[in-house]
CSV table of C-alpha atoms and ligand atoms in Angstrom, one decimal:
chain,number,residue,atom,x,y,z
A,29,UNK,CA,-34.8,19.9,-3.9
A,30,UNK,CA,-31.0,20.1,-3.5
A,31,UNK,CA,-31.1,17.0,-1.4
A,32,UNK,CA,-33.3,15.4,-3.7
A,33,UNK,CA,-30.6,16.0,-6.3
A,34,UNK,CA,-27.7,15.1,-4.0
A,35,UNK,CA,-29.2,11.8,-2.9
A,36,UNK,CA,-30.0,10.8,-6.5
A,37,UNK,CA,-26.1,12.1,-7.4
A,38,UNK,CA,-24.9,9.7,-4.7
A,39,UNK,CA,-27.0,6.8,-6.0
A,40,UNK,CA,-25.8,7.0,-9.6
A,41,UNK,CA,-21.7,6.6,-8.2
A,42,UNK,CA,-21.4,3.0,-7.7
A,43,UNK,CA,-22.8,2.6,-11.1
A,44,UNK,CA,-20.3,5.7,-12.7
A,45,UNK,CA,-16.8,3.4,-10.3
A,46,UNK,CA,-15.1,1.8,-13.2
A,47,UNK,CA,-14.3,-0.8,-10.7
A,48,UNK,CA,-15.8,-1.2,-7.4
A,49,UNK,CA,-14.1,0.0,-4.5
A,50,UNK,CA,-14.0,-3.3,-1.9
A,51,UNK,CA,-12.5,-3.4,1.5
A,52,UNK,CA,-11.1,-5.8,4.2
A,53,UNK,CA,-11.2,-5.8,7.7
A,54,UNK,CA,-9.3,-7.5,10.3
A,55,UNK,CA,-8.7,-6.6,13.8
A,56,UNK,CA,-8.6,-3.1,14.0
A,57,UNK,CA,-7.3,-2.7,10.7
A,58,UNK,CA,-9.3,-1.8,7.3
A,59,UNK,CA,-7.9,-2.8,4.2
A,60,UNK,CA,-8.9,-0.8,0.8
A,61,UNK,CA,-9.1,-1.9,-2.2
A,62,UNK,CA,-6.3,-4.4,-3.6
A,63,UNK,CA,-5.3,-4.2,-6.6
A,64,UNK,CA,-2.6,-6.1,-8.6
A,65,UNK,CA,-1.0,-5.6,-12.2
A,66,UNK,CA,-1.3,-8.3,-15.0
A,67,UNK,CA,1.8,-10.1,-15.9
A,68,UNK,CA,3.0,-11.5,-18.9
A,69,UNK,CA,2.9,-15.7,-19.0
A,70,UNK,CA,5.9,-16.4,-16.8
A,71,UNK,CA,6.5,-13.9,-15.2
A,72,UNK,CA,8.6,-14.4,-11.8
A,73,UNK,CA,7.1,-11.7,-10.5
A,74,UNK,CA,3.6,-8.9,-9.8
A,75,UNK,CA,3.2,-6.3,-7.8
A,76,UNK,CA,0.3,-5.7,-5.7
A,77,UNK,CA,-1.0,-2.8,-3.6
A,78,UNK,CA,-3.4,-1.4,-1.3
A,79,UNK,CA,-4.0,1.0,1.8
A,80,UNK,CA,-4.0,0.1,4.9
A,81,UNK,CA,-6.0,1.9,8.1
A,82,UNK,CA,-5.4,0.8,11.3
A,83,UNK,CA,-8.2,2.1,13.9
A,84,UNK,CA,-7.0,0.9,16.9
A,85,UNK,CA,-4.9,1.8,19.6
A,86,UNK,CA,-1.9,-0.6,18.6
A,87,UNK,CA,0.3,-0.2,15.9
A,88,UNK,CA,0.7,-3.4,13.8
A,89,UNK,CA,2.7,-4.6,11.2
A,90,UNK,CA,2.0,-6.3,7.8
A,91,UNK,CA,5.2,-9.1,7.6
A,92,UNK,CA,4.1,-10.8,4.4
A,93,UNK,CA,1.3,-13.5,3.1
A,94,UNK,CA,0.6,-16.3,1.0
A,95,UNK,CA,-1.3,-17.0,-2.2
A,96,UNK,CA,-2.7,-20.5,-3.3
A,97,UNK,CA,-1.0,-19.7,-6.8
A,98,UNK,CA,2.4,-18.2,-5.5
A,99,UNK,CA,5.6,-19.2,-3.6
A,100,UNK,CA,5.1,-16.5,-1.5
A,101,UNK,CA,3.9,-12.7,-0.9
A,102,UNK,CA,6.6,-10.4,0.3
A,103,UNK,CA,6.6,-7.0,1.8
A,104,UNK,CA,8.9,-4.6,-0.6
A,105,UNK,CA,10.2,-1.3,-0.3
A,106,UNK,CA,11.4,0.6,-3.9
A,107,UNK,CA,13.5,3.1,-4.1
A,108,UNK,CA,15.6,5.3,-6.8
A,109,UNK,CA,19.6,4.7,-7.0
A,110,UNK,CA,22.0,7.6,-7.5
A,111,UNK,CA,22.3,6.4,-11.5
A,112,UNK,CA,18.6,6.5,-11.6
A,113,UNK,CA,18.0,2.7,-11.7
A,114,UNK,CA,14.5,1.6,-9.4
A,115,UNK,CA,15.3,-1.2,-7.0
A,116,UNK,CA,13.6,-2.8,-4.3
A,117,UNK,CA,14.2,-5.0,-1.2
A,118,UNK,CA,12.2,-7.1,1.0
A,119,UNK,CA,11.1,-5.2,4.3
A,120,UNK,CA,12.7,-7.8,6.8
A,121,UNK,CA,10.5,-6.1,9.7
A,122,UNK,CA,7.9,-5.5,8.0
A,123,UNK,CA,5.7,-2.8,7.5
A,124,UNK,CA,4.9,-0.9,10.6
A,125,UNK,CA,1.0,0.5,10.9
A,126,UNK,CA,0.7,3.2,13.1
A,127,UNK,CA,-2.1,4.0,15.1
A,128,UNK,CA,-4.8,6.2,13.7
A,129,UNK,CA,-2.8,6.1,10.4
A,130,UNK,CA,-3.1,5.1,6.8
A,131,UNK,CA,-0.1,3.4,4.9
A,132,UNK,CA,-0.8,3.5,1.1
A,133,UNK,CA,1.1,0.6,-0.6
A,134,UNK,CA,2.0,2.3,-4.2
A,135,UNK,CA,3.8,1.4,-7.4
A,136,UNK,CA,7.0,3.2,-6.4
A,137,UNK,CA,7.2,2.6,-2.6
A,138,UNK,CA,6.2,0.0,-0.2
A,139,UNK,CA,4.4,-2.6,-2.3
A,140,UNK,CA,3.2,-6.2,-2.0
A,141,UNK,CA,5.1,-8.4,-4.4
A,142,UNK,CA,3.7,-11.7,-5.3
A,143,UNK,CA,6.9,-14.2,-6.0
A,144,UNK,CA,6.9,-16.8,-8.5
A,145,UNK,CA,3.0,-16.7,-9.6
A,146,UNK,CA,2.3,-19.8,-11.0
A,147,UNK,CA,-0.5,-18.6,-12.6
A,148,UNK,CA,-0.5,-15.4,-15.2
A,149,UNK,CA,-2.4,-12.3,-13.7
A,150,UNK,CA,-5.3,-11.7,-16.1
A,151,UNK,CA,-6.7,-8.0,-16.5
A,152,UNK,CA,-10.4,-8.0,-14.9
A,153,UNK,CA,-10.0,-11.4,-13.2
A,154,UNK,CA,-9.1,-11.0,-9.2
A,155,UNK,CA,-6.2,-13.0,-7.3
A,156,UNK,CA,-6.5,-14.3,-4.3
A,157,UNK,CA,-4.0,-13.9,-1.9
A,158,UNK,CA,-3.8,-14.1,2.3
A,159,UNK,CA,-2.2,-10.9,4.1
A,160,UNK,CA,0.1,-11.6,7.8
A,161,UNK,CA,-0.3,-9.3,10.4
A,162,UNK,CA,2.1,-9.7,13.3
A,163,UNK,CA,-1.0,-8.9,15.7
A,164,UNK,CA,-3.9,-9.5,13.5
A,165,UNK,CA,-3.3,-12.3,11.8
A,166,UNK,CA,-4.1,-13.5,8.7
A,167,UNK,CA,-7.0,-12.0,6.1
A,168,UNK,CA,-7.9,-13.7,2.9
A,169,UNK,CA,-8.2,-11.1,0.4
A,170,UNK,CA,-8.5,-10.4,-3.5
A,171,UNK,CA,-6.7,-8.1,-5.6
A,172,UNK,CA,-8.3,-6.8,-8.5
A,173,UNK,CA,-5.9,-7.0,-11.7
A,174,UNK,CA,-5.5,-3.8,-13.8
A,175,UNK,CA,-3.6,-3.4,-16.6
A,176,UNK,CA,0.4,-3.8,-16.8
A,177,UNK,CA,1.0,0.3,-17.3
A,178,UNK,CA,3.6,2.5,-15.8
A,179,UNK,CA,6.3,-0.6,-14.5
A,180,UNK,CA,9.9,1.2,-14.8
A,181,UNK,CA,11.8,-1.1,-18.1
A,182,UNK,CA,14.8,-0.5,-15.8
A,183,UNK,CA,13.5,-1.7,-12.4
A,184,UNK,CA,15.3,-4.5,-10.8
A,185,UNK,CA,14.3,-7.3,-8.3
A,186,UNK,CA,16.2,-8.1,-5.6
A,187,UNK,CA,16.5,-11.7,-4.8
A,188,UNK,CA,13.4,-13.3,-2.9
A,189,UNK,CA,14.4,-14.4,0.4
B,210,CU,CU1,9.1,-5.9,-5.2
């Protein structure tokens, strides 16, 4: 009876997921769930994130992408200044992905950021974009854009490279 009620729990969760969980995989790496926040019309910039498993052996690194409706996608790491003030730079390694490990891309840390969209990012819709491994390679993926929440007033961009 418990498994009976168990099994029927499990088949009721994708239905209770306000948004589907969806994953990528390339190589030996597993990418969950993208996600991306909506931006205002004109926007130079959006933020997009994810987590990153790599299964393999290797470690790997993710040095960038590209998106049909943006200059470019860049690797960025944010972090807090001594006044307080959020800033962030372009990783110009890359992001390293041990082996055996998970690297959560977060608002706040490491992040994805999508330079000059040429399109606004619309709540609901999804973006497609195309992540760079350095061993890899590429991996078309789509983020899935949630609302604009939580972005720091005071954060500040350093200049795309
Ligand atoms: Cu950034």
């Amino acid at each position: 009876m418990i498994a009976k009620a168990i099994f029927a729990a499990l088949m009721l969760l994708p239905i209770a997921a306000p948004v589907a969980a969806h994953e990528y995989t390339v190589g030996s790496l597993v990418i969950d769930h993208p996600w991306a926040r909506a931006t205002p019309p004109g926007a130079r910039v959006a933020g997009g994130y994810l987590a990153i498993t790599n299964t393999g052996q290797e470690a790997d690194r993710l040095i960038g992408g590209t998106a049909p409706d943006a200059q470019a996608v860049e690797v960025h790491e944010s972090s807090l200044s001594a006044d307080g003030i959020a800033r962030m730079r372009p990783l110009a390694e890359g992001l390293l992905i041990p082996p055996g490990e998970t690297v959560t891309l977060q608002p706040g840390g490491v992040h994805l950021m999508i330079i000059a969209p040429t399109k606004a990012l619309k709540i609901g819709e999804s973006y497609s974009a195309a992540l760079r491994f350095e061993s890899a390679g590429e991996v078309p993926l789509e983020f899935d854009v949630v609302s604009i929440g939580g972005q720091p007033a005071s954060e500040v961009h350093g200049s795309p490279q």
